[in-house]
Amino acid sequence: SARAFAPASPIKLLARFRVVVDVLCLSASDSKLADALVVNQTVTDMNLSNNNLGNEGARHLLECLKGCHSLISLSLELNDIAGSVMDEIEDAIALNMMPLQLKLHMPGLRANDDHLRELDYSCYEGRFHTDKSAKTLARVLAVNQHVTKISMCGHNVGDQGVISLADALRTNRTLKHLDLSGNAIGDRGACALAEALKVNARLSHLSLAQNTVTDKGADALFEMMRSNHSVKMIDISGNKASPAAVKRLQSACSVNNTPIAIKELLPRLELGDRSLAKLDLAHHEFDDAAVTLVCRALHTSAVCRRLDLADNLIGDEGAQRVADMIRANEALTAIDLSSNMLGDVGAQAIARALLRNTTLQRLDLSRTAVTAAGVEALIANMDLGKNDTLIELKLDGCDIPEALNDKAQDAACGNAQPVKFKRILQRMQLNDPAVVELKANHSNEKEEEIFFYNDISCRLLAVALLNNTHVYQVNLGNNKIGPEGACFLADLLEENTTLIELNMNNNQIGDEGARAILNVLKTRNNTLQTFWCESNNVSPELIEELAQQIQLNNMPTQLKVTLDALKNNSPSLTELDFAPSAENNRRFDLKGLQLLCNALRSNTHVTALNLTDNNIDDRGMQLIAQMLHHNRSLVAVNLRNNKISIGAIDIARAVLGNGVLQHVLLDGNNVPPPVLEDVEAALGVNRHELSSSHQGRPHPWDDVSPAAFKTLEYYDSLTTDIMADAMKDREFLTNLGQVQYICN
């Protein structure tokens, strides 16, 4: 084969052959060999031992090795070459054993060429990167100031090569991305990188995927993350590390995606730094992995009182980690998770955690994916005494019905009340027949020792009593209830028909609150019989109106319903029935009867009045008699089963001046028989056909005393027909005279 090339000398042969003879007698000044090596790109092994190259010849060889990429073995023994030159030659030979691309980059890397910023050695070029090539690269990286990204994935770099790279990272200040995936790196290499990254503040992305790292190496990297603030991503997927270790490392990387100051808070929390009472981690794009690390630091923290995680990327898994933290933490009072991605699963986890937590007071889930299922879980664990501390639950922007949101707010507000009050509200809402009254009056207690019920208390009470059928008495005197609280109670009175006594003395309801109560008493409520509102800055006029409405509520319901129509002389109202019934068994007292009689004085349409079984006594009879002196429409009055006795004589007198009333029923009373006869006799006159003709007009008997019946003047005042009729009724006149002494 040598003849085929017809070389002129051994040097020319070198340009064509892969293997050269062992000994060539070369002088130090002969550079032809070196030049031939540049031309030849196939020679792999060369033995130049025992020649006379010296330093000058060695440097010629060194220069030629820059262009010769195939020579990987060169023996230069017994050539009187300096050690430093031999080192350079060895490095040059080592470069030839590496992928070509690295060798071509080396001059620029050594010269800090600013064009060499990203080095991609991921493509196979006939030679794999090994520990040696990694060491070579590491030497230039230690001083290079421009390379920012290196990819050496898919080669044979092992722990020794990575250890060299790690040493370079201790001084390198520019490299940001290092991809060593798909190599032969184990725990030693991972631990070396971890130690280097404790001082390196530049590298942000490190890939060790598809290597042989175990939990030991993963844990070393995780511990490094406690002090490193620059690494944003470490990929150890496809290694021998456990999923838990991989996930823990990912969480640590997520924290490094936040500002350094945020990460620095975590060890301070673990150390109990009391300046961290409020931890603001909002608007940092935290994902579930990141919040997991934060929650781990807060598990036993006794210093943080408020945690703001609003506007992040926290989903149900992150919310579950928050729930785990809530179970263990005994210091947090407020957590803001608004504007995150958690849904019902996360909300339900938090609800379960509330069963174990006794400190959290405020929870914000606004603008999350929580729906009715999650909210109902939260409500269930606040009701019935399961959680008594959460007093504020924000759900703005959640996809839930308004009624459910109101229920959630009521549950939270209930926790803001004293536990004793909350318990009795729960019993009221369950309509416990054993609960018939509420006493929340603090008149005999010291202010600094008590809880003053407020507007929220009234709203909760109104909800609890809405369908209650047992509580009849509520005492809220000496509290701090304002107009809004009074309006809540007014809403209650629209529906509740059991409550009959309400005490609101010494509060702050003012005219606004008093008017709300007054309006409902006028229009909807007929059952409240006692209402106190003294010392509430309410005008005297409103107090008087309230008293009148309460008075009406103590009367038969029909009186309140018809009173305005009576006063307005409505023509549609012709009969009044005030007899007690199963639905309304209230009876008249003197004040109520006075109201009725005042309304009937000038009424011209009511013809029948039933006052049966109303406990009317002789004083009431006087009021009725006075009314009958003026009324000219009543034809029949039923007064059966009352407590009337001698006072019935007032009816007899009124009948004489009435001229219209024809029937008065007094059965079941204690009226003396002579008085009954007098009443009947007077009614007989009114029933006479001539007397009946005077209906609706002033009667000539007005203001005439019974004694006048026996006077000549009386007879002269009557027409002949009426006088004849009266003379026939001698018994009436006689009896009237016989009872004269009783009337006196």
XYZ file of C-alpha atoms in Angstrom, residues 33-736:
704
model
C 6.309 15.737 10.710
C 4.115 18.216 12.435
C 2.888 19.583 9.130
C 2.134 16.084 7.916
C 0.027 15.389 11.000
C -2.165 18.337 10.121
C -2.763 16.911 6.662
C -3.324 13.395 7.987
C -6.645 12.989 9.857
C -6.524 9.230 10.324
C -3.427 8.534 12.450
C -4.503 7.486 15.918
C -1.272 6.238 17.527
C 2.300 7.560 17.288
C 5.521 6.582 19.045
C 8.276 9.193 18.900
C 10.278 7.939 21.854
C 14.077 8.184 21.897
C 14.402 10.966 19.326
C 15.916 14.396 19.549
C 12.766 16.544 19.510
C 13.428 18.698 22.539
C 11.150 21.500 23.539
C 11.193 23.114 20.115
C 10.086 19.946 18.309
C 7.520 19.241 20.985
C 6.021 22.657 20.423
C 5.829 21.969 16.684
C 3.883 18.810 17.535
C 1.734 20.715 19.986
C 0.858 23.235 17.303
C 0.032 20.534 14.787
C -2.253 18.802 17.265
C -4.535 21.803 17.050
C -5.292 20.774 13.467
C -4.916 17.007 13.861
C -8.009 15.560 15.477
C -7.350 11.833 15.092
C -4.183 11.300 17.146
C -5.118 9.974 20.561
C -1.883 8.220 21.638
C 1.590 9.835 21.460
C 4.721 8.539 23.151
C 7.529 11.121 23.607
C 9.809 9.442 26.092
C 13.577 10.196 25.993
C 13.188 13.384 23.971
C 14.424 15.931 26.531
C 11.067 17.734 26.668
C 10.183 20.009 29.603
C 7.440 18.893 31.952
C 5.224 21.907 31.292
C 5.369 21.282 27.546
C 4.559 17.635 28.123
C 1.494 18.666 30.118
C 0.287 20.790 27.245
C 0.811 17.928 24.805
C -1.084 15.577 27.097
C -3.971 18.070 27.215
C -3.927 18.306 23.438
C -3.995 14.529 23.105
C -6.804 14.407 25.672
C -8.788 16.849 23.548
C -8.424 14.511 20.579
C -10.063 11.814 22.685
C -13.109 14.041 23.148
C -15.924 14.964 20.763
C -14.644 17.209 18.026
C -17.002 20.077 18.813
C -15.515 20.530 22.284
C -11.965 20.609 20.859
C -12.971 23.248 18.342
C -14.516 25.340 21.116
C -11.540 25.157 23.450
C -9.470 28.023 21.977
C -12.446 30.346 22.107
C -13.370 29.210 25.603
C -9.841 29.837 26.820
C -9.857 33.245 25.161
C -13.251 34.117 26.686
C -14.774 34.594 23.256
C -18.089 36.353 23.924
C -19.619 34.601 20.887
C -19.478 31.290 22.716
C -22.461 31.536 25.068
C -24.431 28.346 24.504
C -22.605 25.021 24.117
C -24.703 22.154 22.815
C -22.894 18.806 22.957
C -26.014 16.679 22.913
C -25.368 15.326 19.367
C -23.135 12.259 18.980
C -20.050 12.946 16.807
C -18.254 9.622 16.949
C -17.013 10.046 20.493
C -18.910 10.258 23.777
C -18.180 12.817 26.436
C -16.592 11.157 29.416
C -15.128 12.190 32.729
C -12.010 13.378 30.919
C -13.862 15.711 28.595
C -15.907 16.958 31.547
C -12.693 17.723 33.432
C -11.284 19.571 30.446
C -14.425 21.617 30.078
C -14.450 22.296 33.818
C -10.975 23.831 33.689
C -12.038 26.503 31.226
C -15.406 27.074 32.898
C -13.647 28.054 36.093
C -12.396 31.212 34.399
C -14.820 31.685 31.490
C -17.098 34.714 31.796
C -19.465 34.295 28.848
C -20.883 30.754 28.596
C -24.461 30.677 29.946
C -25.728 27.284 28.790
C -24.171 23.830 28.413
C -25.886 20.660 27.260
C -23.975 17.354 27.647
C -26.966 15.031 27.678
C -26.775 11.463 26.431
C -23.065 10.736 27.056
C -20.895 8.801 29.517
C -20.041 11.463 32.060
C -19.782 9.951 35.529
C -19.272 11.171 39.070
C -15.632 12.145 38.563
C -16.446 14.396 35.657
C -19.360 15.987 37.528
C -17.134 16.578 40.556
C -14.799 18.555 38.286
C -17.729 20.533 36.890
C -18.957 21.178 40.447
C -15.541 22.603 41.372
C -15.770 24.929 38.385
C -19.220 26.093 39.462
C -17.788 27.361 42.722
C -16.038 30.156 40.819
C -18.075 30.434 37.629
C -20.468 33.390 37.645
C -22.148 33.147 34.239
C -23.465 29.609 33.655
C -27.262 29.451 34.099
C -28.301 26.183 32.426
C -26.508 22.855 32.826
C -28.002 19.743 31.225
C -26.331 16.492 32.296
C -29.267 14.200 31.665
C -28.769 10.710 30.302
C -25.251 10.159 31.692
C -23.828 7.920 34.426
C -24.041 10.285 37.375
C -24.775 8.926 40.837
C -25.058 10.264 44.378
C -21.404 11.373 44.554
C -21.849 13.658 41.592
C -25.207 14.961 42.866
C -23.754 15.678 46.300
C -20.777 17.488 44.732
C -23.166 19.677 42.724
C -25.213 20.347 45.860
C -22.143 21.563 47.738
C -21.059 23.754 44.833
C -24.515 25.315 44.462
C -24.458 26.396 48.079
C -21.955 29.053 46.975
C -22.956 29.440 43.330
C -25.619 32.130 42.953
C -26.015 32.023 39.183
C -27.093 28.586 37.971
C -30.890 28.467 37.587
C -31.589 25.205 35.714
C -29.952 21.836 36.365
C -31.003 18.595 34.705
C -29.827 15.263 36.082
C -32.651 13.289 34.533
C -32.077 9.665 33.494
C -29.056 9.092 35.725
C -28.587 6.917 38.823
C -29.194 9.408 41.648
C -30.969 7.979 44.729
C -32.666 9.626 47.705
C -29.273 10.432 49.168
C -28.356 12.676 46.267
C -31.910 14.117 46.071
C -31.849 14.978 49.770
C -28.466 16.677 49.389
C -29.896 18.832 46.604
C -32.965 19.581 48.716
C -30.852 20.716 51.658
C -28.852 22.889 49.281
C -32.079 24.648 48.268
C -32.462 26.017 51.775
C -29.565 28.417 51.167
C -29.597 28.653 47.366
C -31.901 31.287 45.897
C -31.055 31.040 42.205
C -31.902 27.468 41.185
C -35.409 27.493 39.734
C -35.470 23.964 38.327
C -33.740 20.690 39.162
C -34.852 17.685 37.127
C -34.044 14.312 38.682
C -36.782 12.358 36.948
C -35.876 8.897 35.719
C -33.395 8.320 38.535
C -33.517 5.955 41.487
C -34.853 8.585 43.905
C -38.277 7.992 45.455
C -41.300 9.980 44.206
C -41.508 11.739 47.567
C -37.911 12.938 47.327
C -38.466 14.111 43.763
C -41.616 15.987 44.740
C -39.930 17.572 47.750
C -37.129 18.849 45.543
C -39.631 20.234 43.043
C -41.358 22.093 45.864
C -38.081 23.647 46.918
C -37.466 24.766 43.352
C -40.930 26.334 43.207
C -40.086 28.476 46.205
C -36.980 29.721 44.387
C -39.268 31.007 41.651
C -40.431 33.626 44.142
C -38.431 36.669 45.226
C -35.433 35.846 47.385
C -36.941 37.750 50.298
C -39.914 35.349 50.343
C -37.723 32.286 50.529
C -35.619 33.807 53.245
C -38.743 33.993 55.372
C -39.066 30.220 55.620
C -36.036 29.545 57.847
C -36.990 32.604 59.847
C -40.408 31.067 60.429
C -38.833 27.829 61.505
C -36.645 29.788 63.924
C -39.672 31.655 65.328
C -38.903 35.172 64.091
C -41.621 37.238 65.821
C -41.451 39.997 63.215
C -43.292 37.693 60.808
C -46.733 38.097 62.325
C -48.094 38.721 58.818
C -46.746 36.647 55.931
C -47.614 38.166 52.548
C -47.087 35.634 49.750
C -49.736 37.006 47.376
C -49.228 37.465 43.609
C -46.191 35.133 43.284
C -47.650 32.376 41.069
C -47.184 29.771 43.781
C -48.291 26.309 42.670
C -49.264 23.371 44.855
C -45.647 22.290 45.270
C -44.587 25.723 46.455
C -47.375 26.118 48.965
C -46.530 22.674 50.316
C -43.107 23.932 51.373
C -44.591 27.059 52.910
C -47.148 25.040 54.854
C -44.461 22.689 56.119
C -42.630 25.654 57.630
C -45.872 26.878 59.219
C -46.901 23.556 60.757
C -45.423 24.399 64.112
C -44.900 28.131 63.698
C -46.128 30.118 66.673
C -45.374 33.560 65.277
C -47.376 33.946 62.053
C -50.902 35.270 62.630
C -51.982 36.131 59.076
C -51.118 34.245 55.875
C -51.881 35.861 52.514
C -51.724 33.416 49.585
C -54.081 35.336 47.299
C -53.732 35.343 43.523
C -51.471 32.326 43.108
C -51.838 28.983 41.290
C -52.948 26.914 44.267
C -55.270 24.034 43.431
C -56.998 21.346 45.462
C -53.731 19.609 46.345
C -52.256 22.833 47.663
C -55.454 23.517 49.601
C -55.127 20.087 51.199
C -51.639 21.012 52.354
C -53.082 24.217 53.792
C -55.675 22.086 55.572
C -52.949 19.862 57.015
C -51.205 22.959 58.297
C -54.447 24.315 59.818
C -54.847 21.113 61.812
C -51.414 21.487 63.378
C -50.967 25.256 63.591
C -52.191 26.962 66.759
C -51.316 30.567 65.940
C -52.838 31.536 62.575
C -55.984 33.655 62.777
C -56.450 34.603 59.095
C -55.776 32.889 55.755
C -56.434 34.463 52.345
C -56.759 31.935 49.487
C -58.750 34.187 47.172
C -58.162 34.175 43.406
C -56.702 30.662 43.342
C -57.739 27.469 41.542
C -58.882 25.320 44.448
C -62.350 23.807 44.254
C -64.702 21.711 46.374
C -62.102 19.047 47.211
C -59.830 21.685 48.713
C -62.706 23.426 50.512
C -63.874 20.128 52.001
C -60.350 19.403 53.233
C -60.255 22.804 54.933
C -63.704 22.151 56.412
C -62.462 18.935 57.997
C -59.407 20.743 59.329
C -61.645 23.296 61.056
C -62.865 20.524 63.356
C -59.391 20.427 64.899
C -58.537 24.124 64.734
C -59.403 26.564 67.522
C -57.618 29.726 66.385
C -58.474 30.480 62.738
C -60.983 33.340 62.611
C -60.956 34.548 58.996
C -60.886 32.568 55.758
C -61.118 34.132 52.290
C -62.108 31.809 49.422
C -63.350 34.546 47.098
C -62.984 34.051 43.340
C -62.072 30.374 43.581
C -63.675 27.316 41.970
C -65.527 26.411 45.166
C -69.202 25.561 44.558
C -72.169 24.564 46.713
C -70.656 21.212 47.795
C -67.591 22.872 49.293
C -69.568 25.644 50.987
C -72.036 23.197 52.516
C -69.133 21.250 54.015
C -67.795 24.431 55.596
C -71.233 25.362 56.959
C -71.799 21.883 58.374
C -68.581 22.062 60.356
C -69.415 25.480 61.769
C -72.919 24.505 62.839
C -73.881 22.484 65.872
C -70.822 23.459 67.865
C -68.231 21.732 65.678
C -66.244 24.921 65.126
C -66.739 28.067 67.196
C -63.820 30.236 66.066
C -64.233 31.015 62.337
C -66.067 34.346 62.362
C -65.501 35.502 58.761
C -65.887 33.456 55.580
C -65.606 35.335 52.273
C -67.069 33.665 49.176
C -67.390 36.602 46.776
C -67.308 35.533 43.150
C -67.886 31.833 43.870
C -70.506 29.950 41.871
C -72.989 29.443 44.690
C -76.644 30.486 45.252
C -77.162 33.714 47.154
C -79.181 31.907 49.800
C -76.290 29.520 50.448
C -73.886 32.430 50.754
C -76.238 34.047 53.287
C -76.327 30.799 55.232
C -72.525 30.659 55.258
C -72.336 34.245 56.506
C -74.840 33.450 59.251
C -72.755 30.457 60.324
C -69.600 32.570 60.455
C -71.328 35.434 62.239
C -72.713 32.944 64.722
C -69.156 32.075 65.709
C -68.562 35.744 66.513
C -71.188 35.511 69.235
C -70.686 34.025 72.703
C -70.706 30.247 72.640
C -73.693 30.179 75.000
C -75.684 32.405 72.650
C -74.702 30.285 69.661
C -75.869 27.135 71.403
C -79.252 28.574 72.299
C -79.664 29.864 68.723
C -79.082 26.353 67.454
C -81.743 25.034 69.810
C -84.139 27.772 68.712
C -83.535 26.928 65.076
C -84.314 23.294 65.858
C -87.523 24.506 67.571
C -86.599 22.959 70.909
C -89.786 23.139 73.031
C -87.676 23.536 76.169
C -86.452 26.954 75.010
C -89.210 29.520 75.492
C -87.278 32.691 76.296
C -83.993 34.480 75.703
C -82.527 36.747 78.344
C -79.609 38.811 77.069
C -80.024 41.780 79.395
C -76.782 43.051 80.970
C -78.134 45.659 83.331
C -76.488 44.099 86.387
C -73.112 43.216 84.851
C -69.859 45.126 84.476
C -69.227 46.320 80.920
C -65.682 45.037 80.705
C -66.776 41.509 81.601
C -69.571 40.957 79.087
C -70.299 40.623 75.396
C -72.746 43.206 74.105
C -75.174 41.861 71.534
C -75.235 43.882 68.338
C -76.877 44.091 64.922
C -75.324 40.799 63.819
C -76.714 39.141 66.925
C -80.173 40.359 65.914
C -79.790 38.969 62.393
C -78.821 35.561 63.741
C -81.657 35.675 66.240
C -84.121 36.583 63.490
C -82.996 33.590 61.423
C -83.217 31.240 64.402
C -86.721 32.395 65.376
C -88.161 32.613 61.886
C -90.022 29.311 62.132
C -89.865 28.879 65.893
C -93.149 28.163 67.657
C -92.040 28.088 71.297
C -90.025 31.214 72.168
C -92.432 33.900 73.336
C -90.121 36.247 75.266
C -86.858 37.956 74.199
C -84.986 40.397 76.422
C -82.225 42.340 74.624
C -82.059 45.281 76.987
C -78.797 47.117 77.738
C -76.883 46.024 74.622
C -75.463 47.771 71.561
C -78.147 47.133 68.991
C -78.532 49.798 66.322
C -81.099 50.580 63.614
C -79.947 47.678 61.426
C -80.489 45.206 64.252
C -83.981 46.595 64.824
C -84.717 46.137 61.113
C -83.682 42.478 61.362
C -86.097 42.029 64.241
C -88.801 43.804 62.256
C -88.274 41.278 59.455
C -88.680 38.536 62.019
C -91.945 40.012 63.310
C -93.396 39.862 59.807
C -93.322 36.061 59.906
C -93.138 34.992 63.552
C -96.470 34.685 65.366
C -95.175 33.259 68.643
C -93.121 36.095 70.071
C -95.295 38.251 72.325
C -92.734 40.137 74.429
C -89.663 42.044 73.201
C -87.465 44.236 75.389
C -85.014 46.575 73.656
C -84.520 49.171 76.368
C -81.169 50.978 76.513
C -79.934 50.248 73.011
C -79.247 52.499 70.012
C -82.063 51.776 67.561
C -83.063 55.448 67.077
C -86.053 56.609 65.033
C -85.013 54.472 62.056
C -85.128 51.224 63.980
C -88.270 52.206 65.883
C -90.081 53.073 62.645
C -89.172 49.689 61.153
C -90.800 48.000 64.153
C -93.783 50.345 63.953
C -94.380 49.661 60.266
C -94.460 45.922 60.732
C -96.795 46.276 63.726
C -99.151 48.318 61.578
C -99.156 46.020 58.589
C -98.081 42.463 59.376
C -97.741 41.623 63.042
C -100.750 41.156 65.296
C -99.132 39.050 68.006
C -96.450 41.144 69.741
C -98.154 42.345 72.900
C -95.281 43.959 74.822
C -92.489 46.092 73.389
C -90.065 48.264 75.375
C -87.707 50.711 73.692
C -86.863 53.281 76.332
C -83.485 55.066 76.230
C -82.986 54.457 72.511
C -83.031 58.048 71.263
C -86.503 57.525 69.812
C -88.786 60.537 69.398
C -91.794 60.813 71.767
C -94.183 60.727 68.800
C -92.841 57.366 67.637
C -92.946 55.981 71.138
C -96.606 56.993 71.374
C -97.416 55.363 68.038
C -95.629 52.193 69.094
C -97.609 52.143 72.317
C -100.863 52.453 70.379
C -99.945 49.615 68.033
C -98.917 47.395 70.911
C -102.219 48.252 72.578
C -104.021 47.142 69.447
C -102.044 43.905 69.435
C -103.418 43.205 72.893
C -106.958 43.517 71.585
C -108.882 41.101 69.392
C -107.183 40.934 66.033
C -110.359 42.018 64.282
C -110.195 45.411 66.008
C -106.741 46.147 64.577
C -107.798 44.969 61.150
C -110.942 47.082 61.067
C -110.017 50.134 63.140
C -108.943 52.307 60.229
C -112.031 51.322 58.260
C -114.187 52.236 61.274
C -112.531 55.596 61.632
C -112.954 56.234 57.919
C -116.624 55.189 58.106
C -116.226 52.591 55.386
C -119.670 51.643 53.965
C -118.476 48.052 53.414
C -118.136 47.500 57.144
C -121.578 46.736 58.586
C -120.964 43.990 61.139
C -118.249 43.578 63.779
C -117.572 40.253 65.473
C -115.102 40.378 68.359
C -116.034 37.087 69.975
C -112.883 35.079 70.894
C -112.033 32.084 68.712
C -109.463 29.323 68.594
C -107.291 31.443 66.281
C -107.683 34.635 68.296
C -108.606 34.379 71.954
C -107.598 37.880 72.979
C -110.182 39.985 74.767
C -110.790 43.671 75.205
C -109.382 45.650 78.056
C -110.586 49.142 78.899
C -108.117 50.850 76.579
C -109.044 48.633 73.664
C -112.695 49.084 74.323
C -112.176 52.835 74.469
C -110.567 52.714 70.995
C -113.501 50.765 69.626
C -116.068 53.039 71.153
C -114.303 56.169 69.936
C -114.331 54.788 66.392
C -118.019 53.863 66.591
C -119.182 57.237 67.885
C -119.464 58.787 64.459
C -119.768 55.633 62.360
C -122.965 55.457 60.323
C -122.674 52.009 58.673
C -122.029 49.384 61.364
C -125.345 47.877 62.443
C -124.261 44.812 64.477
C -121.611 44.515 67.201
C -120.653 41.210 68.840
C -118.664 41.566 72.096
C -119.440 38.141 73.502
C -117.069 36.694 76.093
C -114.735 39.709 76.342
C -114.545 40.172 80.116
C -116.331 43.510 79.856
C -117.362 44.818 83.281
C -119.406 47.791 84.486
C -116.599 50.198 83.578
C -116.677 48.890 80.049
C -120.437 49.301 80.016
C -120.029 52.990 80.735
C -117.786 53.323 77.654
C -120.304 51.470 75.494
C -123.187 53.558 76.838
C -121.327 56.793 76.106
C -120.727 55.591 72.563
C -124.401 54.725 72.112
C -125.404 58.266 73.061
C -123.733 59.335 69.786
C -123.987 56.351 67.458
C -127.049 56.220 65.189
C -126.349 53.049 63.201
C -126.041 50.174 65.664
C -129.191 48.058 65.782
C -127.882 45.039 67.729
C -125.179 44.653 70.400
C -124.243 41.219 71.772
C -122.761 41.402 75.279
C -123.297 37.823 76.363
C -120.950 36.078 78.807
C -119.167 39.131 80.139
C -118.821 40.491 83.674
C -121.551 43.110 83.600
C -123.749 43.704 86.630
C -125.516 46.891 87.784
C -123.674 48.842 85.112
C -126.238 47.636 82.609
C -128.449 50.542 83.739
C -126.117 52.753 81.655
C -127.335 50.889 78.591
C -130.953 51.546 79.574
C -130.259 55.259 79.805
C -128.304 55.256 76.516
C -131.096 53.410 74.747
C -133.573 56.090 75.755
C -131.476 58.684 73.976
C -130.458 56.480 71.047
C -133.687 55.727 69.257
C -132.026 53.137 66.948
C -130.651 50.280 69.046
C -133.214 47.518 69.220
C -131.342 44.472 70.523
C -128.926 44.142 73.440
C -128.093 40.591 74.548
C -126.929 40.334 78.152
C -127.216 36.593 78.829
C -124.445 35.100 80.927
C -123.799 38.284 82.914
C -124.667 39.194 86.496
C -127.198 41.892 85.697
C -129.978 42.322 88.297
C -133.388 41.329 86.855
C -134.916 44.803 87.367
C -132.089 46.309 85.336
C -132.608 43.730 82.606
C -136.282 44.681 82.543
C -135.403 48.360 82.276
C -133.054 47.661 79.368
C -135.671 45.592 77.610
C -138.329 48.213 78.193
C -136.085 50.914 76.692
C -135.360 48.685 73.721
C -139.101 48.129 73.339
C -139.585 51.833 72.809
C -136.861 51.827 70.106
C -138.479 48.830 68.436
C -141.836 50.681 68.235
C -142.736 51.511 64.679
C -143.015 55.217 65.394
C -139.663 55.272 67.207
C -138.050 53.397 64.347
C -139.056 56.159 61.965
C -136.602 58.461 63.690
C -133.523 56.317 62.828
C -130.603 58.367 61.673
C -132.003 61.649 63.069
C -131.621 63.328 66.462
C -134.117 61.750 68.820
C -136.351 63.917 71.033
C -135.255 61.805 74.030
C -131.665 62.938 73.848
C -130.331 63.962 77.256
C -133.715 63.377 78.917
C -133.492 61.800 82.359
C -135.732 58.807 83.258
C -137.654 61.007 85.676
C -138.859 63.105 82.756
C -141.065 60.219 81.678
C -143.457 61.157 84.497
C -143.600 64.897 83.760
C -146.309 66.709 81.899
C -143.646 68.512 79.882
C -142.508 65.183 78.546
C -145.918 64.197 77.306
C -146.462 67.613 75.762
C -143.249 67.209 73.791
C -144.444 64.099 72.012
C -146.806 63.882 69.150
C -150.217 62.459 69.870
C -149.391 59.001 68.413
C -146.196 58.512 70.398
C -147.889 59.747 73.617
C -150.727 57.268 73.145
C -148.297 54.417 72.602
C -146.279 55.350 75.688
C -149.433 55.621 77.846
C -150.327 52.054 76.881
C -147.047 50.747 78.200
C -147.843 51.446 81.857
C -145.667 48.578 83.035
C -142.604 50.133 81.455
C -143.273 53.480 83.081
C -143.988 51.888 86.436
C -140.837 49.777 86.403
C -138.782 52.738 85.374
